[in-house]
CSV table of C-alpha atoms in Angstrom, one decimal:
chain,number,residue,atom,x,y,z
A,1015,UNK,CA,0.0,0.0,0.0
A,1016,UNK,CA,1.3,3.6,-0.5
A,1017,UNK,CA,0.8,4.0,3.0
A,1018,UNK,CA,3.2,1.8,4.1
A,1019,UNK,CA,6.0,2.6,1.1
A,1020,UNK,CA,5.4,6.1,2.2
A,1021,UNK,CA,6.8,4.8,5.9
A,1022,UNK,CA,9.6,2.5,5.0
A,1023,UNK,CA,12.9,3.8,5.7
A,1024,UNK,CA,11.2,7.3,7.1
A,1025,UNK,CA,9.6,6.2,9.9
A,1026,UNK,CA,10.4,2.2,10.5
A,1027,UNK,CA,8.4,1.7,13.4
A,1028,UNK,CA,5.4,3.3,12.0
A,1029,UNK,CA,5.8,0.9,9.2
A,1030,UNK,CA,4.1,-2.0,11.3
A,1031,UNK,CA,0.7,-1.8,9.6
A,1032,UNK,CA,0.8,-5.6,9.9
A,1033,UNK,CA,-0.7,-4.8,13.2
A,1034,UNK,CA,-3.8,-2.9,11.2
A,1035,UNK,CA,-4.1,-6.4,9.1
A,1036,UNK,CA,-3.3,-8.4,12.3
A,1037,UNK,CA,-6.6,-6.6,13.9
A,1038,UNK,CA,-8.7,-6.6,11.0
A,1039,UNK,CA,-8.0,-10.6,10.5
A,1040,UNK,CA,-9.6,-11.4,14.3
A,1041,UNK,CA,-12.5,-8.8,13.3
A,1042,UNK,CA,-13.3,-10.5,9.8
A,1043,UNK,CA,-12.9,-14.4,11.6
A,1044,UNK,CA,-15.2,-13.2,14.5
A,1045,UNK,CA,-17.2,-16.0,13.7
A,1046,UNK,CA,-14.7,-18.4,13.5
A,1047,UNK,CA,-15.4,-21.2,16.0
A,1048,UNK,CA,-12.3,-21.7,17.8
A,1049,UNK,CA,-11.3,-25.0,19.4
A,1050,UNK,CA,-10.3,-23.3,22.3
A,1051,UNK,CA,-12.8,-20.9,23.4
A,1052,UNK,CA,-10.6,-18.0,24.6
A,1053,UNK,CA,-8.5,-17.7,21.3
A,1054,UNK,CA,-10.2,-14.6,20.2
A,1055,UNK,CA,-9.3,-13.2,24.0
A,1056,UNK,CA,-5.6,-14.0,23.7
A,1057,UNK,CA,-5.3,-12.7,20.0
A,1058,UNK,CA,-6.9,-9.4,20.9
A,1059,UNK,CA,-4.5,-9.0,23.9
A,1060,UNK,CA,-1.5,-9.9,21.9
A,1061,UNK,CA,-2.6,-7.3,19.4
A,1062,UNK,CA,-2.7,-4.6,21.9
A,1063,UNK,CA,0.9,-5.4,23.3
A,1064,UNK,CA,2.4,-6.0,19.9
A,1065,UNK,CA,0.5,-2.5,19.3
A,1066,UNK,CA,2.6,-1.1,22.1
A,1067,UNK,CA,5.8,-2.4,21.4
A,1068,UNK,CA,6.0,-1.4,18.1
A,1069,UNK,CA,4.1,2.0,18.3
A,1070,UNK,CA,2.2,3.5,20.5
A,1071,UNK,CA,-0.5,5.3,17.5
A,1072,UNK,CA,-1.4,1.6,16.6
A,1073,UNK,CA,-2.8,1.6,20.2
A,1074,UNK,CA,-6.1,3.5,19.4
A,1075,UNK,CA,-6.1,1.8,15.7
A,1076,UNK,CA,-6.3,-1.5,17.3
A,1077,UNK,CA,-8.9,-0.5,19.8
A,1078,UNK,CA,-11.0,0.9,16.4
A,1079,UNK,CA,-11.1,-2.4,15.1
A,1080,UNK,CA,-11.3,-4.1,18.5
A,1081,UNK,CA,-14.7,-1.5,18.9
A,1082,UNK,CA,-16.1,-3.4,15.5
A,1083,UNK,CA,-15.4,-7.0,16.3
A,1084,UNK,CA,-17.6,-6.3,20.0
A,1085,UNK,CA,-20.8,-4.6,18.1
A,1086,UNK,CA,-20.7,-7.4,15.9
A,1087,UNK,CA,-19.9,-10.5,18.2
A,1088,UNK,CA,-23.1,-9.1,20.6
A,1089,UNK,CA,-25.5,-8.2,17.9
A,1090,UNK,CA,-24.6,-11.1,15.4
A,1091,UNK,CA,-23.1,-13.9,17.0
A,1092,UNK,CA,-24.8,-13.0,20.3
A,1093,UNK,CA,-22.5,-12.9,22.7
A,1094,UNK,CA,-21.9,-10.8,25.9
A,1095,UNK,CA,-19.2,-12.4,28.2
A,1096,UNK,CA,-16.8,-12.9,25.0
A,1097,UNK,CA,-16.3,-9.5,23.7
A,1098,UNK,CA,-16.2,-8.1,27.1
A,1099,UNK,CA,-13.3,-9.9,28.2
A,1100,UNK,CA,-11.3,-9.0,24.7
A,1101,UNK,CA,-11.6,-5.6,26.0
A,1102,UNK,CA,-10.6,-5.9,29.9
A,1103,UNK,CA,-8.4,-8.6,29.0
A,1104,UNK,CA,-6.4,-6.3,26.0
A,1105,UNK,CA,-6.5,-3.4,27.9
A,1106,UNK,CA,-5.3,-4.6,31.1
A,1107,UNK,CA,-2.4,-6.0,29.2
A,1108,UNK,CA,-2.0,-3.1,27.5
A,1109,UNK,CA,-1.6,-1.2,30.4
A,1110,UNK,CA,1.1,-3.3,31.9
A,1111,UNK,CA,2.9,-3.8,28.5
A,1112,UNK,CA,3.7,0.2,28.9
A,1113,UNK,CA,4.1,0.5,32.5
A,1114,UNK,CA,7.1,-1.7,31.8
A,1115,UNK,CA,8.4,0.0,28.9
A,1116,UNK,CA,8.5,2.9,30.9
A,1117,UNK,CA,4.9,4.9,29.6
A,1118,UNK,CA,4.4,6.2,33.1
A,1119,UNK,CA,8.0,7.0,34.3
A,1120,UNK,CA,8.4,10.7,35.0
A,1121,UNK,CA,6.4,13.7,33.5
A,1122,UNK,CA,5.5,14.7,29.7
A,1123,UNK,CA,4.6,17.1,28.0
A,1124,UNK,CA,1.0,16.1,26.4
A,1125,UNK,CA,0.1,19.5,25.5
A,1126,UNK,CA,2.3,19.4,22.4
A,1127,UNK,CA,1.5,21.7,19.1
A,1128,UNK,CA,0.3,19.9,16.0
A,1129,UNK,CA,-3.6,18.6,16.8
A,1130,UNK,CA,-5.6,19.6,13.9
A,1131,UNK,CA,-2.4,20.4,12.3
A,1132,UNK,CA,-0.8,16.4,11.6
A,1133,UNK,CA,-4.6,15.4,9.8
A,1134,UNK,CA,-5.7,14.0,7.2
A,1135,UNK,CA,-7.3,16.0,4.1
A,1136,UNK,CA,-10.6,14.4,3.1
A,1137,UNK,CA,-9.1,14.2,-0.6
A,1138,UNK,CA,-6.5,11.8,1.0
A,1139,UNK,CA,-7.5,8.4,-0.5
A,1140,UNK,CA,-7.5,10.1,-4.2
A,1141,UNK,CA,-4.5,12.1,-3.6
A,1142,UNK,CA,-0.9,10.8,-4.7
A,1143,UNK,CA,0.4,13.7,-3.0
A,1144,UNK,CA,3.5,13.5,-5.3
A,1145,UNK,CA,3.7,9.5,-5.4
A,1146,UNK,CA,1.2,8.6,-7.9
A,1147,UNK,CA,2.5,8.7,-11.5
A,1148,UNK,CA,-0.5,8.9,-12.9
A,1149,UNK,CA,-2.5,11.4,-10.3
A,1150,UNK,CA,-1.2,15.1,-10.1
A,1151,UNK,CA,-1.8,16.2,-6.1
A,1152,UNK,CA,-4.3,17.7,-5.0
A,1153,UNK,CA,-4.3,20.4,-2.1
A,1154,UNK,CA,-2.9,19.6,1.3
A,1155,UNK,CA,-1.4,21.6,3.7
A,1156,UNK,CA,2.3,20.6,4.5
A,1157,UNK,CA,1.4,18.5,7.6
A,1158,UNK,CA,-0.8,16.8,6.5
A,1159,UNK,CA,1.4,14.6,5.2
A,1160,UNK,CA,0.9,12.4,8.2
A,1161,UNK,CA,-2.6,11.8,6.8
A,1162,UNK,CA,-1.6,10.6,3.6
A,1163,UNK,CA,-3.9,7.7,2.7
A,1164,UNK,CA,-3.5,7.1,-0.8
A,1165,UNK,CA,-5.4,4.2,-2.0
A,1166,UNK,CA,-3.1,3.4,-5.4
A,1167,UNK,CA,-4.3,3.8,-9.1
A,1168,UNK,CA,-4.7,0.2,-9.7
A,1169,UNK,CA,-6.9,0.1,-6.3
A,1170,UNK,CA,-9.4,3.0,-7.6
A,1171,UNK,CA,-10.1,0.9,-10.7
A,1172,UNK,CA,-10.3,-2.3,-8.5
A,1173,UNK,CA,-12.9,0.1,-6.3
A,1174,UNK,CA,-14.9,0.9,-9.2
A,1175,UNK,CA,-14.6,-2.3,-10.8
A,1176,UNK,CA,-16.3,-4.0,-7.0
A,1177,UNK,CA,-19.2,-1.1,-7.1
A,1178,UNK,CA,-19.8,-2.2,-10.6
A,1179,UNK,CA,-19.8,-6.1,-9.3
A,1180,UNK,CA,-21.9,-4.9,-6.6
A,1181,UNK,CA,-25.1,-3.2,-8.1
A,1182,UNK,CA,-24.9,-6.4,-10.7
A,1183,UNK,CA,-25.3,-8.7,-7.8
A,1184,UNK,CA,-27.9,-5.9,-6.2
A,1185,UNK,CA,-29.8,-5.8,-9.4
A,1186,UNK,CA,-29.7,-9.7,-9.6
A,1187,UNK,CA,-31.4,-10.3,-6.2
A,1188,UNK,CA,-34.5,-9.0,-6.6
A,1189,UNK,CA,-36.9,-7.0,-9.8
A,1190,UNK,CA,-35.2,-3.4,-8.7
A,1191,UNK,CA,-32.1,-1.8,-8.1
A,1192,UNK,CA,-33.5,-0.4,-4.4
A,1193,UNK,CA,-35.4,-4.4,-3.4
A,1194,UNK,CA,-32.1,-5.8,-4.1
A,1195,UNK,CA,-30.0,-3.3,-2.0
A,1196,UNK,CA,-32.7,-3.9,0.9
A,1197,UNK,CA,-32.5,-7.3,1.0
A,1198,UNK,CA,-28.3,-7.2,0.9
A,1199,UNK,CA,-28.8,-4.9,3.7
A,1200,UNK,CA,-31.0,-6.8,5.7
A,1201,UNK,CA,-29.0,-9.9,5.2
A,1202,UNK,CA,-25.8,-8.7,5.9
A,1203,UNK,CA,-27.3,-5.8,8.7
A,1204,UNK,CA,-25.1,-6.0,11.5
A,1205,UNK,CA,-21.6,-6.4,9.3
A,1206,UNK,CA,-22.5,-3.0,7.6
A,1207,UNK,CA,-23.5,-1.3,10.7
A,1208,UNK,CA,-19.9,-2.6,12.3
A,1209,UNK,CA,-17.7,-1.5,9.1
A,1210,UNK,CA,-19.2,2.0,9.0
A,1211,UNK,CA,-18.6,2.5,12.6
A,1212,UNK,CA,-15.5,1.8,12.3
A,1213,UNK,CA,-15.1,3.7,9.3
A,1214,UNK,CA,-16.5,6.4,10.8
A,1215,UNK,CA,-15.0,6.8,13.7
A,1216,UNK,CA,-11.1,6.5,12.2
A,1217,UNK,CA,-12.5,9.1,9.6
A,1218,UNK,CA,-13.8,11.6,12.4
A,1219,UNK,CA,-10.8,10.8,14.2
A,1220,UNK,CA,-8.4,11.1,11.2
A,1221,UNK,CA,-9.8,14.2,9.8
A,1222,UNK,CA,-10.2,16.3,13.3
A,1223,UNK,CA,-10.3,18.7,14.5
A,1224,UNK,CA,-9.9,20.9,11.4
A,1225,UNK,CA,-11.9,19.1,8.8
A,1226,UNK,CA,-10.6,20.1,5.2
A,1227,UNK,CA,-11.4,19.0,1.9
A,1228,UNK,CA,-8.8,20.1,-0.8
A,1229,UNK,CA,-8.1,24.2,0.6
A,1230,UNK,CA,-11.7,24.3,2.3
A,1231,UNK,CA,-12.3,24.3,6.3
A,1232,UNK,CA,-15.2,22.3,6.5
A,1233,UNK,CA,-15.3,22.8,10.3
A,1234,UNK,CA,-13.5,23.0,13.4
A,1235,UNK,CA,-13.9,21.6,16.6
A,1236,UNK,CA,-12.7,23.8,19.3
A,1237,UNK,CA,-11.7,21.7,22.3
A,1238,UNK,CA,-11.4,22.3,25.7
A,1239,UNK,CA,-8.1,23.0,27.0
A,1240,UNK,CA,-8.3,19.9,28.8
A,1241,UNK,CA,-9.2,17.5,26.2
A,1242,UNK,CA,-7.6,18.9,23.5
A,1243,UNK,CA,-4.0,18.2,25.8
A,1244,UNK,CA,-5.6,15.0,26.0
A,1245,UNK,CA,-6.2,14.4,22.4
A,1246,UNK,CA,-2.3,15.4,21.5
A,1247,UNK,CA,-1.6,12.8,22.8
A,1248,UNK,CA,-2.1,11.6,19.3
A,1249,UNK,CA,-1.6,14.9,17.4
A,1250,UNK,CA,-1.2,13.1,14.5
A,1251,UNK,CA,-4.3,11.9,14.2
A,1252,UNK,CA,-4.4,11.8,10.4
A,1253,UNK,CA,-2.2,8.6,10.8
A,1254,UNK,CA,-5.7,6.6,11.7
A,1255,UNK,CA,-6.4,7.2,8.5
A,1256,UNK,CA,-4.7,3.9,7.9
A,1257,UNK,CA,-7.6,2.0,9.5
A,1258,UNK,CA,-10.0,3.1,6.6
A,1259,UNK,CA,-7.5,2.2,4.3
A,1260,UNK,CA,-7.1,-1.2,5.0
A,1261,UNK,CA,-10.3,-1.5,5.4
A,1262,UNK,CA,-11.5,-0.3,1.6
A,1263,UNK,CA,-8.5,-3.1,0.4
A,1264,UNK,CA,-10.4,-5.7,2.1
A,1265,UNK,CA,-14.0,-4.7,1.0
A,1266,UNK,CA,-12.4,-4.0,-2.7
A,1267,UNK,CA,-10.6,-7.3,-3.0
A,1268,UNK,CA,-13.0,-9.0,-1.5
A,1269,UNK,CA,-15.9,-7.9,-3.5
A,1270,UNK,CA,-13.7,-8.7,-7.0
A,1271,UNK,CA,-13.2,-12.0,-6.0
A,1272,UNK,CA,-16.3,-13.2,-4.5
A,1273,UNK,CA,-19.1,-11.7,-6.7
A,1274,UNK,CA,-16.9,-11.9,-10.1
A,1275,UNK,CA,-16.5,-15.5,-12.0
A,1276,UNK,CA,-13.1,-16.9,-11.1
A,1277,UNK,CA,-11.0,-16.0,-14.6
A,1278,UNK,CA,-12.9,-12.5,-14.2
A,1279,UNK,CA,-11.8,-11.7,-11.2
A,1280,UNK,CA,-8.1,-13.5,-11.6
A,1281,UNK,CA,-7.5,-10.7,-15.1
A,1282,UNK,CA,-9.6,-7.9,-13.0
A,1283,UNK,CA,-7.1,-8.1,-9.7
A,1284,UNK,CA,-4.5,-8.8,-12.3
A,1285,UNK,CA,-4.7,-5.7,-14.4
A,1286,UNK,CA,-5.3,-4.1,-11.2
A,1287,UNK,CA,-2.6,-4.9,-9.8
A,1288,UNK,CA,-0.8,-3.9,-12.7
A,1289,UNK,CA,-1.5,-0.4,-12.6
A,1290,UNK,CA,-1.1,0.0,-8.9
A,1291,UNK,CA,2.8,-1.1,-9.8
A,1292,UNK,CA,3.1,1.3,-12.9
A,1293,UNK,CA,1.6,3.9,-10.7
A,1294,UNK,CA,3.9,3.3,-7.6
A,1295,UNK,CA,6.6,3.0,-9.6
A,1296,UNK,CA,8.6,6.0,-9.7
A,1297,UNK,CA,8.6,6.5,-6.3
A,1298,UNK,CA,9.6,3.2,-5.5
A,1299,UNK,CA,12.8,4.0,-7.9
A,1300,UNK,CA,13.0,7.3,-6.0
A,1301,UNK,CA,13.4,5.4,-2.9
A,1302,UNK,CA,15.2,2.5,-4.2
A,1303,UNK,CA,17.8,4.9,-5.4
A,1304,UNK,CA,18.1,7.1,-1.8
A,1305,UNK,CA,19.1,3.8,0.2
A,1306,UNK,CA,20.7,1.2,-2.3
A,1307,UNK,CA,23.8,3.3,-2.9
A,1308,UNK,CA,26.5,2.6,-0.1
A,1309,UNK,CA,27.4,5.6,2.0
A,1310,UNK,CA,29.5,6.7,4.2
A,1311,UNK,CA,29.4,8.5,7.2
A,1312,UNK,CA,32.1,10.7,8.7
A,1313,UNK,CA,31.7,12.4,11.8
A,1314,UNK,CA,31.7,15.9,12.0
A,1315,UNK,CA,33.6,15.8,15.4
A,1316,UNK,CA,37.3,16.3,13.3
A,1317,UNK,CA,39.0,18.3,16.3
A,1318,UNK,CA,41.5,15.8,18.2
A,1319,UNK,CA,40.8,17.5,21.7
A,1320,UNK,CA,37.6,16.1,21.9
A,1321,UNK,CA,39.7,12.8,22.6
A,1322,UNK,CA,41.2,15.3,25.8
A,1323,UNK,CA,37.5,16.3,26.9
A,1324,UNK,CA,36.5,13.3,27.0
A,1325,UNK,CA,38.9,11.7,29.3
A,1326,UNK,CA,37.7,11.5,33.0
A,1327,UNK,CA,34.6,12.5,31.9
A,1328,UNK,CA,31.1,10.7,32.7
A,1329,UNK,CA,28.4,12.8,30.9
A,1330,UNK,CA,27.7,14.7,28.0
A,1331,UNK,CA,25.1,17.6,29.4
A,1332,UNK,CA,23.3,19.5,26.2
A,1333,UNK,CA,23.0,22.9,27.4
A,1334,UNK,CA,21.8,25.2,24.2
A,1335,UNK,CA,20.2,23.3,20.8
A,1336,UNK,CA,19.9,24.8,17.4
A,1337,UNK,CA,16.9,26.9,16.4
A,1338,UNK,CA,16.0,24.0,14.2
A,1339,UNK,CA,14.9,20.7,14.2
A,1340,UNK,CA,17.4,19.6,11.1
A,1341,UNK,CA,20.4,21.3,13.7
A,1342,UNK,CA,19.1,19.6,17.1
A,1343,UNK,CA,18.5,16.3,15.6
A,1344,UNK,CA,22.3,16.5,14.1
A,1345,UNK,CA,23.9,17.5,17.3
A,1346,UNK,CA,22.0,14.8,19.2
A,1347,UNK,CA,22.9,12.0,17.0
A,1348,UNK,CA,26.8,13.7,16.5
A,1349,UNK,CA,27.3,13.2,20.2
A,1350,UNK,CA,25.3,9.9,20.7
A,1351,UNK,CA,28.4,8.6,18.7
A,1352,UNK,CA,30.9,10.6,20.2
A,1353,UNK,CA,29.3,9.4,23.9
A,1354,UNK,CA,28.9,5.8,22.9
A,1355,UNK,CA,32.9,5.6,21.5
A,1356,UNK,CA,33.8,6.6,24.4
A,1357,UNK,CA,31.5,5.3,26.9
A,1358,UNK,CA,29.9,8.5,28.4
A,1359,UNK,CA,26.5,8.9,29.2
A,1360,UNK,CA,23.7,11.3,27.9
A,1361,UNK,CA,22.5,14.4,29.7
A,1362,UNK,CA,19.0,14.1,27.1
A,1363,UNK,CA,18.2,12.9,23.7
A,1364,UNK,CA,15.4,12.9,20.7
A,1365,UNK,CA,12.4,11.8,22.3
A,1366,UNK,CA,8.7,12.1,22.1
A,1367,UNK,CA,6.9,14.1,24.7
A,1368,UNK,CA,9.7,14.7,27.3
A,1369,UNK,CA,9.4,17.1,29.9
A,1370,UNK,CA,10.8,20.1,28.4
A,1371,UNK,CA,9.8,22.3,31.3
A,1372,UNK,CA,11.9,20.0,33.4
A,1373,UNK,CA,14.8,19.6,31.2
A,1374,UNK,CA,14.8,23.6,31.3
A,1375,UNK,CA,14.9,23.6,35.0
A,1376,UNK,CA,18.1,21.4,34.8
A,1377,UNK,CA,19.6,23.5,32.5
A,1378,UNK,CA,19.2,26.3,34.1
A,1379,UNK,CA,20.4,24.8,37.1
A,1380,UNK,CA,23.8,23.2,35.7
A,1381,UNK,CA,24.0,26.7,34.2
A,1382,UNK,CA,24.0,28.5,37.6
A,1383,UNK,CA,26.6,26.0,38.6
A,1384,UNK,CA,29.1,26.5,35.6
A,1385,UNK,CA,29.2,30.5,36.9
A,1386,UNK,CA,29.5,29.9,40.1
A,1387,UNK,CA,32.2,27.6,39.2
A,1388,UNK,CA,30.3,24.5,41.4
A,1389,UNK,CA,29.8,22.1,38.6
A,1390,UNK,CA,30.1,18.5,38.1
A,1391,UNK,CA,33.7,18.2,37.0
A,1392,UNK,CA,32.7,15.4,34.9
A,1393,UNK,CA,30.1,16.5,33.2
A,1394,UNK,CA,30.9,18.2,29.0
A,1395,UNK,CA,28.7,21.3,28.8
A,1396,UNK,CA,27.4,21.7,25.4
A,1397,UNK,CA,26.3,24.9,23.6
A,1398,UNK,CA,25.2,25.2,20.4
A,1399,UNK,CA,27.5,27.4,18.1
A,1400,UNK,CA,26.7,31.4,18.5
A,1401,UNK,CA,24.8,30.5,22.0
A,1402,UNK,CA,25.4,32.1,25.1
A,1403,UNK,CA,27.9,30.3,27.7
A,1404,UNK,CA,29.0,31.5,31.2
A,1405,UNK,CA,32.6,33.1,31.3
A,1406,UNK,CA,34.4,31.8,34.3
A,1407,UNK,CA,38.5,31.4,34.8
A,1408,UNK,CA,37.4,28.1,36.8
A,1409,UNK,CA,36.0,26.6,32.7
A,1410,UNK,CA,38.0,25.3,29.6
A,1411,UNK,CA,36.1,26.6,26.9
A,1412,UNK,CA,36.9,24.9,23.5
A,1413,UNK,CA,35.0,25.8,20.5
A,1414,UNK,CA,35.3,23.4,17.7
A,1415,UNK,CA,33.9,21.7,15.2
A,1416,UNK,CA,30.6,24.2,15.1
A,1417,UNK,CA,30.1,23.6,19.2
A,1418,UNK,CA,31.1,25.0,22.2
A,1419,UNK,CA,32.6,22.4,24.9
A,1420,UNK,CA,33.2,23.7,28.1
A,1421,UNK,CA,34.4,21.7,31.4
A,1422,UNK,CA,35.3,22.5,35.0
A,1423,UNK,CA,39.5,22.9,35.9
């Protein structure tokens, strides 16, 4: 999917969307009859700690899904007791999955800029959004290229192509068009009202809470202060978009081969196919091209005294970053080299939602201590190039390499 190609090599771990079909697999067997009776229990709960351990925005995908498979296993398949323990049972788990990898060790900041921001534009499953070859893009803003749900060429046909399948089969159960859709609908009742739940809810989700189509606003939902630190949680919420996705493959191939005749439906997902690969294509050599090629990497830490800082030292402290991201992601990863080659330890890194309120606090702490010459002898001070840095005769200042290294006498 051009979802997925979109994340590989970018963003790894956001490249699980095995976990989306994982989900969706359990949903669409719900009325599977398992020899042991809890099996549908133990996959849901190993979905929501796989969904942790990868990523923690598969957490609410998974629960989506999980929200489908208990409206239809009461309402269908009748039953109560089941579908309640697949959600204590996967949540509880859940819970304890990220208490041990640390979810509720110290403070974060949730409140982080981006919700409404990171969505997903209404025109997303039509928009190649520069990766189509075939489709020009259509407007997004620039962030919204975490919504980007971009079904494929060949899979618009194949949608078209199942529509087409569908009416014929509509049209073929009863005299009319509208007899034939209410007896599918009647038949099938409780599936339909599950998918468009789902649907719905990933696509409210996805799309909030600045709902745009192309350049238009369609509305805005103006949260609380409360909830909407709650909800940024997931600030890129046009990521759920995903769900749908996967969701409209499944229907779409599913329809093709189960309503068409067998050698229809074999050239129909064939040519289909076919055009999702032609269309895909160039950006597939795009990418192909960025990583096959061997490359090299040199530091940028050139200067030999950093071998003299670094002796009877313990910890690199990052005082001062860059103004931009591009600058503060370079000087983390710069000195996670230099700390691991010589085994010193890290005052902070690149992480999601730290406390940067407390981190500040530290800072300005450790600064305090550099002036008043108290500081951990120890301890590298770090400055970004053209930042401020106490002046003290008790320091060894060394600027090099673009930073500004300073140490206790």
């Amino acid at each position: 999917s051009p979802p997925e190609l979109h994340r590989m090599f970018m963003h790894e771990s956001l490249g699980g969307h095995w976990i989306i079909l994982f989900a969706l697999c359990i949903w669409i067997y719900n009325d599977n009859k398992w020899k042991c009776k809890a099996t549908p229990i133990i996959l849901w709960t190993l979905c929501g700690i796989l969904a942790v351990s990868v990523h923690a925005y598969f957490v609410p995908m998974v629960y989506m899904i999980l929200i489908g498979y208990v409206i239809i296993d009461i309402a269908k398949n009748h039953k109560i007791i089941r579908p309640i323990l697949c959600l204590v049972s996967t949540t509880i788990f859940t819970l304890i999955t990220m208490y041990i990898i640390g979810a509720f060790y110290g403070k974060g900041d949730m409140d982080a800029n981006g919700l409404g921001k990171f969505s997903a534009n209404l025109n997303t499953f039509f928009n190649g959004m520069n990766v189509s070859k075939i489709l020009k893009p259509l407007h997004t803003s620039y962030e919204q290229y975490e919504g980007f749900g971009y079904l494929g060429f060949g899979m618009l046909i194949a949608g078209v192509l199942s529509l087409v399948m569908l009416s014929e089969k509509v049209e073929s159960a009863s005299l009319t068009f509208i007899g034939g859709a209410k007896k599918i609908i009647c038949s099938y009742k409780w599936e339909i009202i599950s998918v468009m739940s789902v649907m719905c809810l990933c696509l409210f989700f996805a799309a909030s809470p600045v709902c745009t189509f192309n350049g238009h606003i369609l509305y805005k939902i103006e949260y609380s202060h409360s909830i909407a630190k709650k909800l940024s949680i997931f600030r890129a919420s046009g990521r759920f978009i995903w769900v749908a996705d996967y969701i409209l493959y499944t229907f779409i191939l599913a329809a093709i081969s189960k309503l068409g005749k067998f050698k229809t439906s074999i050239i129909a997902l064939t040519f289909c196919a076919a055009m999702q690969i032609y269309d895909l294509k160039d950006f597939v050599i795009l990418r192909h091209r960025s990583f096959s090629n061997q490359a090299e990497y040199t530091s940028p830490l050139k200067n030999e005294k950093w071998n003299k800082i670094s002796e009877n030292s313990d910890m690199v402290v990052f005082m001062s970053m860059p103004n931009d991201v591009v600058g503060i992601m370079k000087m983390y990863f710069v000195f996670a080299e230099y700390a691991d080659e010589n085994n010193l330890n890290l005052s902070s890194f690149h992480i999601a939602r730290k406390s940067n309120k407390e981190y500040a606090d530290y800072v300005e702490n450790q600064y305090k201590l550099l002036e008043n010459g108290k500081a951990d002898k120890e301890n590298i001070y770090l400055f970004a190039d053209g930042k401020p840095f106490p002046h003290n005769k008790n320091l060894n200042v060394y600027k090099i390499d673009g930073y500004i290294a300073v140490k206790m006498k």
